[in-house]
Coordinates of C-alpha atoms (C1' of nucleotides) in Angstrom, one line a residue:
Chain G
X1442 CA 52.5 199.3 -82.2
X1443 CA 49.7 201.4 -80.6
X1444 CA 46.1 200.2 -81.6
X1445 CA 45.6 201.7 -84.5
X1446 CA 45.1 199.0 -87.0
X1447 CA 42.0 197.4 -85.1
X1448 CA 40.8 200.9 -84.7
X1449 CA 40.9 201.5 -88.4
X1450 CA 39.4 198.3 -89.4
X1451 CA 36.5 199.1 -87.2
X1452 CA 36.1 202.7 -88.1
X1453 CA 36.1 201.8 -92.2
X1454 CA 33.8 198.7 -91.3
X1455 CA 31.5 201.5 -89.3
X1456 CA 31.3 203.8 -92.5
X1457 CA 31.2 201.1 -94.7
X1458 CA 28.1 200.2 -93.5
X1459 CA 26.7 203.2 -92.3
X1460 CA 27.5 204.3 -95.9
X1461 CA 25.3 201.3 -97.1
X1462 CA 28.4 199.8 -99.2
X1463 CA 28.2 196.6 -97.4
X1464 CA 24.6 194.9 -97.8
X1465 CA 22.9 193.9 -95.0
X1466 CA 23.3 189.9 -94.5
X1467 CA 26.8 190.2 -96.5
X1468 CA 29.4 187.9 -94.9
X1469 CA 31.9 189.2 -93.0
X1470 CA 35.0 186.9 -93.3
X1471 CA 38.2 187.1 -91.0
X1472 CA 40.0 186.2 -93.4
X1473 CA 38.7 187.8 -96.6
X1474 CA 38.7 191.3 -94.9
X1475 CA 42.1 190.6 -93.3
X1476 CA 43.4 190.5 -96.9
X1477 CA 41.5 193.3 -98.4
X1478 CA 42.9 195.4 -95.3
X1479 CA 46.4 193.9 -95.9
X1480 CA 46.6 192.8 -92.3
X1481 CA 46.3 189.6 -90.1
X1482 CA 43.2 188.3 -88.7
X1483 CA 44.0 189.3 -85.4
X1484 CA 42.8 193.1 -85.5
X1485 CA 39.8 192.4 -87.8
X1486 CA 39.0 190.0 -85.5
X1487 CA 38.7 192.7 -82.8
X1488 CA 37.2 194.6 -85.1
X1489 CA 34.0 192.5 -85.7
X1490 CA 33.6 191.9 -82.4
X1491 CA 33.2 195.2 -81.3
X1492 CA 31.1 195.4 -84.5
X1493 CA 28.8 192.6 -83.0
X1494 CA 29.0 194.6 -79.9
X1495 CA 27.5 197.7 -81.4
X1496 CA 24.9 195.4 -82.6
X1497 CA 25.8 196.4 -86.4
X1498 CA 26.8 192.9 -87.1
X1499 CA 25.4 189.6 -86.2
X1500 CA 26.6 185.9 -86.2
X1501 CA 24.8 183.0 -87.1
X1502 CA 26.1 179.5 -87.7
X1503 CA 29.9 178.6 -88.2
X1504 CA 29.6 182.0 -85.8
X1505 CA 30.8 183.5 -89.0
X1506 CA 29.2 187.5 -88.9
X1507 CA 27.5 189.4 -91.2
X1508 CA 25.9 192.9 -91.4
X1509 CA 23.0 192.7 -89.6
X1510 CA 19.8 192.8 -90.9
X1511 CA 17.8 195.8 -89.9
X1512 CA 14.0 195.1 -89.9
X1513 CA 11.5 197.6 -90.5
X1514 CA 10.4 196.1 -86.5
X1515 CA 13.7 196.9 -85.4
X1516 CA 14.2 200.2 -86.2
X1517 CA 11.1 201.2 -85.3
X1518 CA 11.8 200.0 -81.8
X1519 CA 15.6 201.7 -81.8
X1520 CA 14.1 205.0 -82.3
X1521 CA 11.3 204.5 -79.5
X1522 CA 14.7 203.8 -77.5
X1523 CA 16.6 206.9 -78.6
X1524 CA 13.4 208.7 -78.3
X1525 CA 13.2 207.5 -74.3
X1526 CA 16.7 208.4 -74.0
X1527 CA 17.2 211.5 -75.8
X1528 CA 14.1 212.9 -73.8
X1529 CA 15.7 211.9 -70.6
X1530 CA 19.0 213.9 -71.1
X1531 CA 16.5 216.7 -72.5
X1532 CA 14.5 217.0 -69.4
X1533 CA 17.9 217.0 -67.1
X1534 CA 19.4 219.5 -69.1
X1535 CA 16.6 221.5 -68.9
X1536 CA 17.8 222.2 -64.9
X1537 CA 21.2 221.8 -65.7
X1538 CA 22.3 223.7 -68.7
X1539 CA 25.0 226.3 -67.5
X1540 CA 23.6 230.4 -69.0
X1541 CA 26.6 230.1 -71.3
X1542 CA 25.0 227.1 -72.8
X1543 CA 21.9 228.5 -72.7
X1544 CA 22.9 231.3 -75.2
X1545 CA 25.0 228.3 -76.9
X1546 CA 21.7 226.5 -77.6
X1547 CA 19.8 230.1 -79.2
X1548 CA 22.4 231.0 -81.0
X1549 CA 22.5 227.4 -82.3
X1550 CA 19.1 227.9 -83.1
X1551 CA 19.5 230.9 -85.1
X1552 CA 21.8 229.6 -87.2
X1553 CA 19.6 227.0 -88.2
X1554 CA 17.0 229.5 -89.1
X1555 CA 19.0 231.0 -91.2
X1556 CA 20.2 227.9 -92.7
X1557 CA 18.8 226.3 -96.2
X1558 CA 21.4 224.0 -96.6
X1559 CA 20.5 220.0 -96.0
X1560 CA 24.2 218.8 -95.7
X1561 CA 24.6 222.4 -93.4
X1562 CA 21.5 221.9 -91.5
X1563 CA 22.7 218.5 -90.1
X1564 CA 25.7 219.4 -89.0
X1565 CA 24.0 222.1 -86.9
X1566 CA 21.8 219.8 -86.0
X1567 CA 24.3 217.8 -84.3
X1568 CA 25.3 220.5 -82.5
X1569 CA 22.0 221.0 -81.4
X1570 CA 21.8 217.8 -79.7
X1571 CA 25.3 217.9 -78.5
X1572 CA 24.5 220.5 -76.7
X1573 CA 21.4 219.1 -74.6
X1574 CA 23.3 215.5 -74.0
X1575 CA 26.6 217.0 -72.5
X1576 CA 24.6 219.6 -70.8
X1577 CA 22.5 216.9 -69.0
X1578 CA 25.8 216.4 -66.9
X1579 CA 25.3 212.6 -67.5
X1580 CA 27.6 210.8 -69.0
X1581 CA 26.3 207.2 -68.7
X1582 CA 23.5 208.2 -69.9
X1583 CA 25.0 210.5 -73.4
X1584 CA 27.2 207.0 -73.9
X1585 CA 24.0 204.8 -73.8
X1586 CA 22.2 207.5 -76.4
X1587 CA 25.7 207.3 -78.3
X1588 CA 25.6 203.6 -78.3
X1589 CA 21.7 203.9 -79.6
X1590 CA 22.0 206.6 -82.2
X1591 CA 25.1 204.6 -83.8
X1592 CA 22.6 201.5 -85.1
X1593 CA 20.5 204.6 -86.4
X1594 CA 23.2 206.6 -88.2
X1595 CA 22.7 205.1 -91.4
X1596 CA 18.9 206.2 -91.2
X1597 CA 19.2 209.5 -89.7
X1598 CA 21.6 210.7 -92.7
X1599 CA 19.1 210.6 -94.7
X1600 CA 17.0 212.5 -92.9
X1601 CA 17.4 216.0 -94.6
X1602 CA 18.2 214.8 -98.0
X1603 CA 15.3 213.2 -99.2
X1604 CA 12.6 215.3 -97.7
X1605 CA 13.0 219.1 -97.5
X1606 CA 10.0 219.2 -95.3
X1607 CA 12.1 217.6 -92.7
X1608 CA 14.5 220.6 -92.5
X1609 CA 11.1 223.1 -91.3
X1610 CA 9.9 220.8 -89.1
X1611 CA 13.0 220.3 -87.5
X1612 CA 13.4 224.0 -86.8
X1613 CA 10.0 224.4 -85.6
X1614 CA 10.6 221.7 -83.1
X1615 CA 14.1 222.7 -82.3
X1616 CA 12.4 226.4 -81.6
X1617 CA 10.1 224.7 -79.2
X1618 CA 12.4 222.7 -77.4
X1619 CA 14.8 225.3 -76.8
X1620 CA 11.7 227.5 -75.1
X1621 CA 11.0 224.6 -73.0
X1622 CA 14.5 224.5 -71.8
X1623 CA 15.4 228.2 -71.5
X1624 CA 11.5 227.6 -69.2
X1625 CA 13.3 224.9 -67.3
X1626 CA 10.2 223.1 -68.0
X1627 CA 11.3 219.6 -67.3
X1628 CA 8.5 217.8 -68.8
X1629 CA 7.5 220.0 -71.4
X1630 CA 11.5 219.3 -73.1
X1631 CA 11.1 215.9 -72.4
X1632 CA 7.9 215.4 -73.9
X1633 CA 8.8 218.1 -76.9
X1634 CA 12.2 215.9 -77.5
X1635 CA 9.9 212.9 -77.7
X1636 CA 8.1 214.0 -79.9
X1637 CA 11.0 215.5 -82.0
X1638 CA 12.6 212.2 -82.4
X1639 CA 9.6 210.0 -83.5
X1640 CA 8.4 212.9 -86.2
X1641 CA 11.8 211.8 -87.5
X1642 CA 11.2 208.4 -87.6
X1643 CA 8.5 209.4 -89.5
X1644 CA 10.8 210.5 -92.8
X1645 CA 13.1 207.0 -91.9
X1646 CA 10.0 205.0 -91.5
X1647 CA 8.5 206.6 -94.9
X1648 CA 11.8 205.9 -97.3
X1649 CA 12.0 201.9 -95.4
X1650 CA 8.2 201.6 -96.5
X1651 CA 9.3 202.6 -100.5
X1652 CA 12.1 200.7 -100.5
X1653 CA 10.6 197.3 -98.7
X1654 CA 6.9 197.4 -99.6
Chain X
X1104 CA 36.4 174.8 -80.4
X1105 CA 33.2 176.6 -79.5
X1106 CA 34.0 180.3 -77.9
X1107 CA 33.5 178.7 -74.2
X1108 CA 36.7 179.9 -73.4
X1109 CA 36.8 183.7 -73.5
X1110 CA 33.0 183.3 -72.5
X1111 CA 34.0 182.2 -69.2
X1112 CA 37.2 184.2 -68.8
X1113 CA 34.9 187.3 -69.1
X1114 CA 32.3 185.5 -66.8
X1115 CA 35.0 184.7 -63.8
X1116 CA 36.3 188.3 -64.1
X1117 CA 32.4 189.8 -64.4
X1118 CA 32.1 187.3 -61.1
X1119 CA 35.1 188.6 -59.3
X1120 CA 34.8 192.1 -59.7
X1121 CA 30.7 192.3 -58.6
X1122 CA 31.9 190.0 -55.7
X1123 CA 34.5 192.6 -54.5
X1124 CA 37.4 190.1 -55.0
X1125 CA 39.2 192.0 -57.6
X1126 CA 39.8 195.5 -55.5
X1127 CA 39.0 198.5 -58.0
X1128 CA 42.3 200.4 -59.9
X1129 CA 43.7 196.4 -59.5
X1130 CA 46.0 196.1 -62.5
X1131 CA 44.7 193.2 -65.2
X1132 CA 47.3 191.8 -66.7
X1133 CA 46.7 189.6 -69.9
X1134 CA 49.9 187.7 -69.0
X1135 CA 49.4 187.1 -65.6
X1136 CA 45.1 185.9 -66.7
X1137 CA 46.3 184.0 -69.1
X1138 CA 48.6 182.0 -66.6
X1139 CA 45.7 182.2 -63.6
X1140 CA 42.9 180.3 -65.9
X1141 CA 45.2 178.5 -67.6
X1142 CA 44.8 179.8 -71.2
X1143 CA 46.6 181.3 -73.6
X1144 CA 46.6 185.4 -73.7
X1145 CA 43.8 185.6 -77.0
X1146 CA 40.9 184.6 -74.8
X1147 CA 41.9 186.8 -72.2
X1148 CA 42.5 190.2 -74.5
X1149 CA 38.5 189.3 -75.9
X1150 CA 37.5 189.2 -72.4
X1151 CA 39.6 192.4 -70.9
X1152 CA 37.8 194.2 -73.9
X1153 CA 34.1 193.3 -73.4
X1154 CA 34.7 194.7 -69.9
X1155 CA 35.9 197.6 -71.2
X1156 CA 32.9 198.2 -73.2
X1157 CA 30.8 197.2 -70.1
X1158 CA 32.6 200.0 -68.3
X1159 CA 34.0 197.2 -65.9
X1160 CA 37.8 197.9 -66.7
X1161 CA 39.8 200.8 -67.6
X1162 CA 42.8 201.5 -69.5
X1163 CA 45.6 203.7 -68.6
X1164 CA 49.2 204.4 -69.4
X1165 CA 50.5 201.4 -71.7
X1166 CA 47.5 200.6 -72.6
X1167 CA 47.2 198.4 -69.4
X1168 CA 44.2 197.0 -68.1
X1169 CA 42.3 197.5 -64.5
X1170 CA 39.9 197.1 -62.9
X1171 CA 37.5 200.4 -63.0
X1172 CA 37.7 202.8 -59.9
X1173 CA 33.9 203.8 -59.7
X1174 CA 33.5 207.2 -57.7
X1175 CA 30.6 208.1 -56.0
X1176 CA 29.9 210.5 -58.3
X1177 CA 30.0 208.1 -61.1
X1178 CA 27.5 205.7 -59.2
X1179 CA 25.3 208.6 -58.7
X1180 CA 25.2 209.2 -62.4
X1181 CA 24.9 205.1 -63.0
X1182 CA 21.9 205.0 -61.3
X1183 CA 20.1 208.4 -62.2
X1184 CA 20.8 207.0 -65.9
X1185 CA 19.0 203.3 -64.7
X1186 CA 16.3 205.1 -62.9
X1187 CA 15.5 207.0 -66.4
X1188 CA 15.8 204.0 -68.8
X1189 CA 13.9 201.9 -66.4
X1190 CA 11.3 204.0 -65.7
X1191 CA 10.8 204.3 -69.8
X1192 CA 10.6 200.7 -69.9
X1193 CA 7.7 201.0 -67.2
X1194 CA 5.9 203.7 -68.8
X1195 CA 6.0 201.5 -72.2
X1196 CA 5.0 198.6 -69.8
X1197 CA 2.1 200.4 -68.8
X1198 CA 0.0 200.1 -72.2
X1199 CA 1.6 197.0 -73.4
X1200 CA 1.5 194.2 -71.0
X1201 CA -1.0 191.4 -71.5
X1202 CA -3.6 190.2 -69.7
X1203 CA -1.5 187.1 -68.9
X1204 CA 1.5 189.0 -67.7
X1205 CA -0.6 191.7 -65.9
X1206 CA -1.9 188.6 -63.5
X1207 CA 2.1 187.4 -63.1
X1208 CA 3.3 190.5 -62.1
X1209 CA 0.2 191.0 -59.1
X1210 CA 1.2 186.9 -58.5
X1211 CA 4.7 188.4 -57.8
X1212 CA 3.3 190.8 -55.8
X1213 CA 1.8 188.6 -53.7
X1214 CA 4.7 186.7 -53.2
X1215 CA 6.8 189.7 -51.9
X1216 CA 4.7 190.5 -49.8
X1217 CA 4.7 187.2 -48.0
X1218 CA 8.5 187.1 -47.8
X1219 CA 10.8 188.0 -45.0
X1220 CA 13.7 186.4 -46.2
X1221 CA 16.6 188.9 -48.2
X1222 CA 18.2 186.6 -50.2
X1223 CA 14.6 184.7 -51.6
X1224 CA 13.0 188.7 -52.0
X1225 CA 16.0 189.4 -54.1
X1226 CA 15.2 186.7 -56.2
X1227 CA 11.3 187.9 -56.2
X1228 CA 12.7 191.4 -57.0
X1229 CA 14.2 190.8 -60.1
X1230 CA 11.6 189.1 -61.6
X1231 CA 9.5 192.2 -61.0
X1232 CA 12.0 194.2 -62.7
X1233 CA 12.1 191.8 -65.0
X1234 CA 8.4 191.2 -65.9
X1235 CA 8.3 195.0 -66.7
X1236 CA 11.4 194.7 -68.9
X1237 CA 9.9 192.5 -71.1
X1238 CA 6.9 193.7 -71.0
X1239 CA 7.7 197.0 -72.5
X1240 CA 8.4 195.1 -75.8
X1241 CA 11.3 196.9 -77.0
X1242 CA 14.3 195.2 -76.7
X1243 CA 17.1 197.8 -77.4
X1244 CA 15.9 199.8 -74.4
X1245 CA 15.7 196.4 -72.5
X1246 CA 19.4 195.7 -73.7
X1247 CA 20.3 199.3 -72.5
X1248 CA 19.3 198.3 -69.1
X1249 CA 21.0 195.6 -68.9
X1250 CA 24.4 197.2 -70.0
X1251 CA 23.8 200.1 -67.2
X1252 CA 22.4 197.5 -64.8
X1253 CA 25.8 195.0 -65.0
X1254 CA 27.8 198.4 -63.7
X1255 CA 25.2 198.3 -60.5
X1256 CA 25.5 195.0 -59.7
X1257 CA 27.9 194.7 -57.3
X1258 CA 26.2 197.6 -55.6
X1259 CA 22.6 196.2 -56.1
X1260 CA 23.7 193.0 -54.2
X1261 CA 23.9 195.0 -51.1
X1262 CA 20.5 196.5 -51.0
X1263 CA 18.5 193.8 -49.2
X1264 CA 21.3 192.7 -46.7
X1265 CA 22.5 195.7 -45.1
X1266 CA 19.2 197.4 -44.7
X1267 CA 16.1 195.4 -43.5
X1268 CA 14.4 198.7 -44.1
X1269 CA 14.8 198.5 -48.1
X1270 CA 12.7 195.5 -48.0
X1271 CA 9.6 196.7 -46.3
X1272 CA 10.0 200.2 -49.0
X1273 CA 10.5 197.8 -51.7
X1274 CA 7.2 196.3 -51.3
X1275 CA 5.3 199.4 -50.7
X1276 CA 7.0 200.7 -54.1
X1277 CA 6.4 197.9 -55.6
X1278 CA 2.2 197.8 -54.7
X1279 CA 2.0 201.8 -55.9
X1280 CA 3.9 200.6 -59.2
X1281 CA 2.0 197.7 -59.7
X1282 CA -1.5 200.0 -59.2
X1283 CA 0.0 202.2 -61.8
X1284 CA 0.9 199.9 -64.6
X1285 CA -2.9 198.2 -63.9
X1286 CA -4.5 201.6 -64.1
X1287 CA -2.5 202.0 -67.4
X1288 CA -1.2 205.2 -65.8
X1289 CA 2.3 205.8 -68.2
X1290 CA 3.1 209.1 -66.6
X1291 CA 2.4 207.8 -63.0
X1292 CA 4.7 204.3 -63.4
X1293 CA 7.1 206.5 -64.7
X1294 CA 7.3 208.8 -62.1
X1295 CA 7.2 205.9 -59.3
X1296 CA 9.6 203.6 -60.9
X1297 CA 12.1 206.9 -61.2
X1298 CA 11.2 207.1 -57.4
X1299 CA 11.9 203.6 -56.9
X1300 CA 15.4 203.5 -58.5
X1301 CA 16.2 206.5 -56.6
X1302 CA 15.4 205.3 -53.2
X1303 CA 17.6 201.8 -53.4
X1304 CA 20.4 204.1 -54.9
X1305 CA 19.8 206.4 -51.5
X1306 CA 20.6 203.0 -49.9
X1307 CA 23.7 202.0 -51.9
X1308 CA 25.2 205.9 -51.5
X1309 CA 25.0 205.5 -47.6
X1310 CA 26.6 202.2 -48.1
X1311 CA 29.1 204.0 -49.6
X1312 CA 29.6 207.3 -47.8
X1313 CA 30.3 205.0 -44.6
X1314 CA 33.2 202.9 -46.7
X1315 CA 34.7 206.2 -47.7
X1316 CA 33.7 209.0 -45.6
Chain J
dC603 C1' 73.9 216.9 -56.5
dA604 C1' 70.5 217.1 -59.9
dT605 C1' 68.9 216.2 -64.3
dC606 C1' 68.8 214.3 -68.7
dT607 C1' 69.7 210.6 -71.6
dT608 C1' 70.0 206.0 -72.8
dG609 C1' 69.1 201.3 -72.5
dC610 C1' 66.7 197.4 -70.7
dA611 C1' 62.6 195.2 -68.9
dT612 C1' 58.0 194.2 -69.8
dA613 C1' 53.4 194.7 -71.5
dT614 C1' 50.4 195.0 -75.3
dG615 C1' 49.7 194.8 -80.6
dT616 C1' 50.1 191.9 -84.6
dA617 C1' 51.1 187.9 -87.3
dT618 C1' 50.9 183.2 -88.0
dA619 C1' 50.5 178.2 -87.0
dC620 C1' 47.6 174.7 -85.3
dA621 C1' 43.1 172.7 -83.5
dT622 C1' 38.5 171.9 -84.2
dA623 C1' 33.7 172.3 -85.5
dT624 C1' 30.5 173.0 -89.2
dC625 C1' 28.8 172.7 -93.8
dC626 C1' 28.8 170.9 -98.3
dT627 C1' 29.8 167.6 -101.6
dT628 C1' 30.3 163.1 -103.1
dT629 C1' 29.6 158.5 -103.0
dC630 C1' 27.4 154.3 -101.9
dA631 C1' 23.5 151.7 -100.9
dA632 C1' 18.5 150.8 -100.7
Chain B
dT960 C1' 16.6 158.2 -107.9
dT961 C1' 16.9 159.5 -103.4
dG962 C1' 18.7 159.6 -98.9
dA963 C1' 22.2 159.1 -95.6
dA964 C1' 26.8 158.9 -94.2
dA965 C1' 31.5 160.0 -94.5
dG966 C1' 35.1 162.9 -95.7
dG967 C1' 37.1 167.0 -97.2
dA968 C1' 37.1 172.1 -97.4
dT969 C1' 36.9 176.1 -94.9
dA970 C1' 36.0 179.2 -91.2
dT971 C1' 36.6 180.5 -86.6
dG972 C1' 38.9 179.6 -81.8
dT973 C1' 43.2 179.2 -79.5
dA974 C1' 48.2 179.2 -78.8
dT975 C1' 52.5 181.2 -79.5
dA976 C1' 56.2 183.8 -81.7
dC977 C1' 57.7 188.2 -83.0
dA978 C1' 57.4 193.6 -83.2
dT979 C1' 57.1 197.7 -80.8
dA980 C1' 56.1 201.2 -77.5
dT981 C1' 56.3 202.7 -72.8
dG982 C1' 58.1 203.3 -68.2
dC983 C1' 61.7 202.9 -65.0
dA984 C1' 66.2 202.8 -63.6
dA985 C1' 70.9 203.6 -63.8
dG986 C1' 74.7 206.1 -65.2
dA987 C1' 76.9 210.0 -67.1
dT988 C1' 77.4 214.8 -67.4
dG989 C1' 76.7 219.7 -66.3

DNA sequence: CATCTTGCATATGTATACATATCCTTTCAA
DNA sequence: TTGAAAGGATATGTATACATATGCAAGATG
């Protein structure tokens, strides 16, 4: 009985999406995904809601949802958002960050020196980050960024595929951020992380303009 | 047929739990809802979930329902999290607002300053806030704050009744912040508006610290 | 006497039936 | 031929019945 079907339903909805399988605008039906599931209405139901939630779908009239349309306006203005709030953790972390984590954080940064593997690179990447939200000791604030960076997922993946540029500027910036922080320079990380986050909005920005001239 | 009815399920329990009616760790029972409002358990399962996802309720052991213990600490974090989103939405502020709002925001101001009474300055006060909300022109950060801002509410409420002192500090914040955005000064609205949060939280946390020393 | 096990009470998860609103199609009239 | 109105089709909102897991209590056993 435990929660698992609504749970599912949103998850595979999530990467469904994320995974750019379901078009944006493409109805989202109760009932049609309650059969292709081969459950009731009930937990999709739940399901879309928290998808509406996440702001990942939309309803319009007949309140039926669909997958919401991201315009190039929109995104533009998420990553602004996850730049603000990224930025914010940084600069906490940067007084906050135990020495183990410290020494987490270079050793992270090695590793993606060493790294020449896209599909390698982001998972390291993730780490990266991970590290500087939970070390910010803030965890409204790593759930707000969480709740941000999910409406950007689909973006972000492509990030290190379809520019290898990315992958050097990344570590240049990761270097610099990481000396701000181990500096406890507040303002510097805060401004470095800003920065970090809109030079890749850049890439997402750049493959949104090809596909939509 | 129109979703009034879990609408205004969640509304009532949003209502009752900023007004102090519903004591935190108070078990929510679908059942029990259901029978109170006179409705049947789906519109009350919707609602118990949004105010999970607003951080209002909690879940524990069977999957029950209640209503979300908030520790001082967790406050603490709240509002260091607000003070860094809304200060973002300042610094935006700073080099976006028109001419038009520019001139509301020094009308509101002016209006402040002439008030004595709490309740009306509340009023004033949030359309200051919310003058530089929209004014930032990014409205996933402005959601953001909202989300954070719902969890503050029922401590907010406090902040002009308990302490005639917050209101005379409120204006003087205000003015400096006001100066800021007009001199287009991001860093400086920043900086205040963090200031700002910080102090009305100082008020709300000795609120606090005398309910449970 | 204490502890473990078993069973019942109850709360939530899921399925389904019914109510209702919206949209689209069809038909009738101008 | 076109437009408007009415009715049906269908999708979501709500109610309720059924399934199942969890916690508590009572009884049995060591």
């Amino acid at each position: 009985m435990t929660n698992r079907t609504a749970e599912n339903i949103f998850d595979k909805l999530v990467d469904g999406i994320v995974a750019g399988k379901m078009i944006p605008g493409e109805p989202l039906a109760e009932k049609a995904l309650a059969e292709q599931f081969g459950v009731s209405r009930t937990p999709v139901r739940e399901a879309l809601h928290r998808l509406e939630q996440s702001n990942l779908a939309e309803r319009g009239s007949r309140r039926a949802f669909f997958v919401r349309k991201m315009k190039a306006a929109d995104l533009a203005e998420l990553f602004e958002a996850v730049g603000e709030v990224e930025s914010a953790l940084a600069a906490l972390a940067a007084h906050r960050l135990t020495e183990i984590e410290r020494q987490s954080l270079t050793a992270i940064l090695e590793e993606g020196r060493i790294c020449d593997d896209p599909q390698a690179y982001g998972e390291i990447n993730a780490r990266f980050h991970a590290t500087i939200k939970s070390g910010a000791r803030n965890s409204a604030l790593a759930a707000t960024l969480d709740d941000l960076n999910l409406r950007t997922l689909a973006w972000r993946a492509a990030n290190f595929h379809e520019n290898t540029n990315r992958l050097a500027t990344s570590r240049v910036e990761h270097q610099a951020i990481t000396e701000a922080i181990l500096a406890q320079d507040a303002e510097a990380t805060r401004s470095l992380m800003r920065s970090h986050v809109a030079s890749s909005y850049v890439v997402v920005a750049d493959i949104l303009a090809r596909r939509e001239p």
